[in-house]
Coordinates of N, CA and C and ligand atoms in Angstrom, one line a residue:
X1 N 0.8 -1.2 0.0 CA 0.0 0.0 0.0 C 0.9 1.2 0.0
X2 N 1.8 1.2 -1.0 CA 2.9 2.6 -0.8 C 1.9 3.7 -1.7
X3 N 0.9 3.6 -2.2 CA -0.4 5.1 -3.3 C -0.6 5.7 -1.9
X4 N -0.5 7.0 -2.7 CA -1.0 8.3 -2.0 C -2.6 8.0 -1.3
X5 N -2.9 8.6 -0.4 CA -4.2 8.4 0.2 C -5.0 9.0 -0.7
X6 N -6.1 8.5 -1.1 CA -7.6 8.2 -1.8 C -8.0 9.9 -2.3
X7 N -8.0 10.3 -3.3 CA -8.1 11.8 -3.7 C -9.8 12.1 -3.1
X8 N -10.2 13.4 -2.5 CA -11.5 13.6 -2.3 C -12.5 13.7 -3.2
X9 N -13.1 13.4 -3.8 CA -14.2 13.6 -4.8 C -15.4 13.8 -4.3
X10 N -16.0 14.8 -4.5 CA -16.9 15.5 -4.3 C -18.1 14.4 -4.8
X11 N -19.1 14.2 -4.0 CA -20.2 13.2 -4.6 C -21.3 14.0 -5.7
X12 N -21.5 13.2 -6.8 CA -22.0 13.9 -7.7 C -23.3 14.3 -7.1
X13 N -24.3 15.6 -7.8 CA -25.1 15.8 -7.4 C -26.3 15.4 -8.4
X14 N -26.9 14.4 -7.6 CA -27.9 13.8 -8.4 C -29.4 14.4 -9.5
X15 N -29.7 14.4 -10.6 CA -30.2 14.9 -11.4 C -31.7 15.2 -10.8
X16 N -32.5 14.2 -9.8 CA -33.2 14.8 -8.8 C -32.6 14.8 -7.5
X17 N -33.2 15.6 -6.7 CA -32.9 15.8 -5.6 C -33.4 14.3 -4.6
X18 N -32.8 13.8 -4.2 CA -33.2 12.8 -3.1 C -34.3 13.7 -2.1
X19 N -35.3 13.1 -1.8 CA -36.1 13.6 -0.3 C -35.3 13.7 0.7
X20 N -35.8 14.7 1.7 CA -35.0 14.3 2.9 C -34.8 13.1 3.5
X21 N -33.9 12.3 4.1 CA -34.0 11.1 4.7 C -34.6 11.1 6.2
X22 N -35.4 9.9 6.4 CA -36.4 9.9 7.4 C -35.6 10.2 8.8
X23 N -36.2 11.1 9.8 CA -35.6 11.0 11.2 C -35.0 10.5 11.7
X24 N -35.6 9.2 11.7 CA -34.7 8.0 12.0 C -33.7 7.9 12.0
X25 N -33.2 7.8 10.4 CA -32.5 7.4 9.3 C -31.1 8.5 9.6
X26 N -31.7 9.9 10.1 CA -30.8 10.6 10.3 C -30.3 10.7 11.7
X27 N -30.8 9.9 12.8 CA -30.4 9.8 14.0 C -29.5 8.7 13.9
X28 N -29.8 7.2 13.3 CA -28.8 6.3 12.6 C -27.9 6.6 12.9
X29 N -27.4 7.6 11.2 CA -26.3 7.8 10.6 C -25.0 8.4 11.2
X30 N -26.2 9.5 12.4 CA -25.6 10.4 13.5 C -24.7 9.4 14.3
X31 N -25.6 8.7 14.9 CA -25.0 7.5 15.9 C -24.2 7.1 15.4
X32 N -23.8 6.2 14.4 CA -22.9 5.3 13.6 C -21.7 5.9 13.5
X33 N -21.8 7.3 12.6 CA -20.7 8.3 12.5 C -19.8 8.7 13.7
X34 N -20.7 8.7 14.5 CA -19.8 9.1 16.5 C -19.1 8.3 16.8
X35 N -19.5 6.8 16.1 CA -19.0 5.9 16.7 C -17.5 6.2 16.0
X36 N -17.9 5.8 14.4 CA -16.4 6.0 13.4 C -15.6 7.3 13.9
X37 N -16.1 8.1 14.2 CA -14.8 9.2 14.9 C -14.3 8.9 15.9
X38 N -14.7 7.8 17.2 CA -13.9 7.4 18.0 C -13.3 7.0 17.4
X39 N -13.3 6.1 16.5 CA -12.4 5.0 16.2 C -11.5 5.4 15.2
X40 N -12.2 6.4 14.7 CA -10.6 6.7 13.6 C -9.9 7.7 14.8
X41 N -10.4 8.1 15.7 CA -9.3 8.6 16.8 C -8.5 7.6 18.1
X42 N -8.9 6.8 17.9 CA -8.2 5.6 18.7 C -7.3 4.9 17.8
X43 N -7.4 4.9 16.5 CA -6.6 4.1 15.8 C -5.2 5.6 15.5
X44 N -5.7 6.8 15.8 CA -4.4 8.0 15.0 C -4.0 7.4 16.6
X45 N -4.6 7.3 17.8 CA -3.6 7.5 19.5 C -2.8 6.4 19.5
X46 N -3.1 5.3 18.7 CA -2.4 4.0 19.3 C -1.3 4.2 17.5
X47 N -1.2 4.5 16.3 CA -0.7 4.8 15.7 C 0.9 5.9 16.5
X48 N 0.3 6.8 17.1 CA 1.3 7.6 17.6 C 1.9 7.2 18.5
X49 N 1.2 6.2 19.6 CA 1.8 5.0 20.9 C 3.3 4.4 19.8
X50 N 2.6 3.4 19.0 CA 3.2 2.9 18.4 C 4.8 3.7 17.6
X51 N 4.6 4.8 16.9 CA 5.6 5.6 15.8 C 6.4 5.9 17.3
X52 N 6.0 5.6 18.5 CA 6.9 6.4 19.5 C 8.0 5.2 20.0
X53 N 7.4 4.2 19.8 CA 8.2 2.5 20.1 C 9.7 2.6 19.0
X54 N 8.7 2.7 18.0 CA 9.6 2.2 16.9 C 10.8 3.3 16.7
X55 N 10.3 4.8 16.9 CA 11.5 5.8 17.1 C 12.5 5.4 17.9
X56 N 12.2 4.7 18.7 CA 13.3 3.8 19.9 C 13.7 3.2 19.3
X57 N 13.1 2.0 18.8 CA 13.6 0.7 18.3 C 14.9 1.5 17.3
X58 N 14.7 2.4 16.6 CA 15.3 3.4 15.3 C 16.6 3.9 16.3
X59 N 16.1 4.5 17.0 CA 17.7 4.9 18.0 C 18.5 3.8 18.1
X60 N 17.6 3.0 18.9 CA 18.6 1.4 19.4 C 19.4 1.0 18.2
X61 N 18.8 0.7 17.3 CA 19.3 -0.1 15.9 C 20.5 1.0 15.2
X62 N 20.2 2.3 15.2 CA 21.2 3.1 14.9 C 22.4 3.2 15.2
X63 N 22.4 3.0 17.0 CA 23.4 2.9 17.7 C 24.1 1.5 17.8
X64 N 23.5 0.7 17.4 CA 24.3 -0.7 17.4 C 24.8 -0.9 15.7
X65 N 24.1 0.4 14.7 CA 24.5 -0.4 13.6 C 23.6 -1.9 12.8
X66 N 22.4 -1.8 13.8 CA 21.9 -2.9 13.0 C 21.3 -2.3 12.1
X67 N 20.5 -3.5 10.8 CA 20.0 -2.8 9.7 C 18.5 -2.6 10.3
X68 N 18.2 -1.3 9.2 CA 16.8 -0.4 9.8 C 15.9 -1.5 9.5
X69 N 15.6 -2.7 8.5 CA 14.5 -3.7 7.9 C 14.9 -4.8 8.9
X70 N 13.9 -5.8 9.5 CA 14.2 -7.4 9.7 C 13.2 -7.9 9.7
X71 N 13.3 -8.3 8.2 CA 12.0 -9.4 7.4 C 12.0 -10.8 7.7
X72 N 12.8 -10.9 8.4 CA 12.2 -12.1 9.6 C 11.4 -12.0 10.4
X73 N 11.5 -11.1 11.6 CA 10.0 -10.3 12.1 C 9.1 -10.1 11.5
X74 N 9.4 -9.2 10.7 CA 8.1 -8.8 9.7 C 7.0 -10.0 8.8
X75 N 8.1 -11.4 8.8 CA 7.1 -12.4 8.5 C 6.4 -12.6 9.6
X76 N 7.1 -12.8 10.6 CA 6.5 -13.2 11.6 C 5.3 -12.4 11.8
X77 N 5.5 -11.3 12.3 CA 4.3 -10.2 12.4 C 3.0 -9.9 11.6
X78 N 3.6 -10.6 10.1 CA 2.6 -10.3 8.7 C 1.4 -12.1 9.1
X79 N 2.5 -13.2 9.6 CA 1.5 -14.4 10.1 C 0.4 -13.7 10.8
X80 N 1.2 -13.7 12.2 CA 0.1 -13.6 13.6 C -1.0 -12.5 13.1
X81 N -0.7 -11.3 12.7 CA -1.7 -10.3 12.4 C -2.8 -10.8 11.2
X82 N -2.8 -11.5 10.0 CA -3.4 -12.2 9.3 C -4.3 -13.4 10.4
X83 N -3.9 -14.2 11.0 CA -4.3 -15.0 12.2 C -5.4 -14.3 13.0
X84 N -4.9 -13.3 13.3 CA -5.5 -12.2 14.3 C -7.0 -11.8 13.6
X85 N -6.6 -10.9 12.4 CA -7.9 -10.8 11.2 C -8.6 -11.8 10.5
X86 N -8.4 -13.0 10.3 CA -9.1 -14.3 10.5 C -10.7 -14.3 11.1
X87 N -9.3 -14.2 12.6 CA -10.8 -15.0 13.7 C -11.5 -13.0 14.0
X88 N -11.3 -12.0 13.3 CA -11.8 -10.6 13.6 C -12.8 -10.4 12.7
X89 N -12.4 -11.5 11.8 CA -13.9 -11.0 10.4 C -13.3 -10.0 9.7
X90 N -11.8 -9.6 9.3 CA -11.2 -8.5 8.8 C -10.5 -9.8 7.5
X91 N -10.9 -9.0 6.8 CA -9.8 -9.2 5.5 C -8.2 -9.6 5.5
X92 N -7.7 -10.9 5.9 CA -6.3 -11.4 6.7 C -5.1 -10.3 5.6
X93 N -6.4 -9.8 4.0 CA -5.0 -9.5 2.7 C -4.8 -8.0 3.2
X94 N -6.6 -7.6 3.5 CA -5.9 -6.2 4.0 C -5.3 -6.0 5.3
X95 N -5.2 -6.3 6.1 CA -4.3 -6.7 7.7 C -3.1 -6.7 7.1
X96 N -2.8 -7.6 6.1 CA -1.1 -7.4 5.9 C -0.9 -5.9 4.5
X97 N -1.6 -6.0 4.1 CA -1.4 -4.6 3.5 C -1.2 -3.2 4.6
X98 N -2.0 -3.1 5.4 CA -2.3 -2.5 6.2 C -0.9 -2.4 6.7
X99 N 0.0 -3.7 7.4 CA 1.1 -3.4 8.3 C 2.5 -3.4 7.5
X100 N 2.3 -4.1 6.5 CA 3.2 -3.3 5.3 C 3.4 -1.9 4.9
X101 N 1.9 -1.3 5.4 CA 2.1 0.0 4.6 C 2.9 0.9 6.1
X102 N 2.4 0.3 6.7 CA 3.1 1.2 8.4 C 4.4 1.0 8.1
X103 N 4.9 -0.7 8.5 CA 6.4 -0.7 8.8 C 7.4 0.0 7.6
X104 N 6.8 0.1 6.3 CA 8.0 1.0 5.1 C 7.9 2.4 5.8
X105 N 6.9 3.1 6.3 CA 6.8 4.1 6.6 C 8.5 4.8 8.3
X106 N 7.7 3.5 8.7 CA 8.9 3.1 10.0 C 10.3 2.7 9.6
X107 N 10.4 2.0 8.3 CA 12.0 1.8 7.8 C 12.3 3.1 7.1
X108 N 11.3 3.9 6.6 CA 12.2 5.0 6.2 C 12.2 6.3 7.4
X109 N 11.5 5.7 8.8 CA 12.3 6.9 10.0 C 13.4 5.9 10.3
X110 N 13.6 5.0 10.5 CA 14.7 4.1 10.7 C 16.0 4.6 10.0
X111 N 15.9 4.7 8.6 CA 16.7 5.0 7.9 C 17.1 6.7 7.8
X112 N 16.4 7.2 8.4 CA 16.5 8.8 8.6 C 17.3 8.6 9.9
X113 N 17.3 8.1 10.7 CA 17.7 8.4 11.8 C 19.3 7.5 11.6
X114 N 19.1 6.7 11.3 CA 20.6 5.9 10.8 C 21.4 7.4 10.0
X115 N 20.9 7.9 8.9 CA 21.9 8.5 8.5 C 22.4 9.3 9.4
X116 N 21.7 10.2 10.3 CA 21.4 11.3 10.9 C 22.6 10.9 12.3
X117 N 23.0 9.6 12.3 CA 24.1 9.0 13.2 C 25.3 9.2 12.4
X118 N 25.5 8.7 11.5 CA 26.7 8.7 10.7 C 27.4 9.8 10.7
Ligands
LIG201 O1 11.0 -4.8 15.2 C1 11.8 -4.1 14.5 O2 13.0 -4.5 14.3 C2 11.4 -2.8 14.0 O3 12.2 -2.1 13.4 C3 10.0 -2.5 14.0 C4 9.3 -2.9 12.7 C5 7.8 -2.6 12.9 O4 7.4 -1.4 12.6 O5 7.1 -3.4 13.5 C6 9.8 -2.1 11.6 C7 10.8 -2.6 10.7 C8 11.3 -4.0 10.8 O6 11.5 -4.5 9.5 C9 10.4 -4.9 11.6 C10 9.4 -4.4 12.4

């Protein structure tokens, strides 16, 4: 998953107007949506938990010289997390897309911080 994030596109505007949607329908949508904003804010807090591990892990590895990538782990981690999304009802291909697309992001602060030792 190294593509730029999803371009905004404006939803066409339909040749008739849709009716209002029923009360209900819009107290629903309300609820549902409150929910998705927790969660796309629990996923940026534990995203930044996480970028704050791996900036260590990135010191540590710097300072020893080890290489910023270990695709040994990384298999390992690409298993268990597919495993994980399995038994979650998530998609096991996008789970590993998903942590592919983090850890390159993490090998190139790794690799920033390596140079930035040298
Ligand atoms: O565990 C490491 O060695 C890390 O550098 C962390 C991490 C990750 O983000 O999980 C990143 C790069 C490695 O290739 C494997 C895993």
């Amino acid at each position: 998953m190294s593509e730029s994030p999803r371009p905004h596109r404006p939803t066409p505007t339909p040749a008739t107007a849709p009716s209002q949607p029923d009360e209900a329908v819009r107290a629903e949508l309300t609820r549902l949506r409150e929910s998705i904003d927790n969660i796309d804010a629990a996923v940026v807090h534990m995203l930044a938990e996480r970028f704050k591990c791996t900036q260590q892990v990135g010191v540590l590895k710097a300072e020893h010289q080890l290489p910023p990538a270990d695709p040994a782990r990384e298999a390992r981690q690409i298993a268990r997390l597919r495993e994980l999304a399995g038994s979650a009802k998530l998609d096991p291909a996008f789970a590993e897309k998903l942590l592919n697309f983090i850890i390159a992001e993490v090998i190139r602060h790794h690799e920033t911080i390596a140079d930035g030792a040298r």
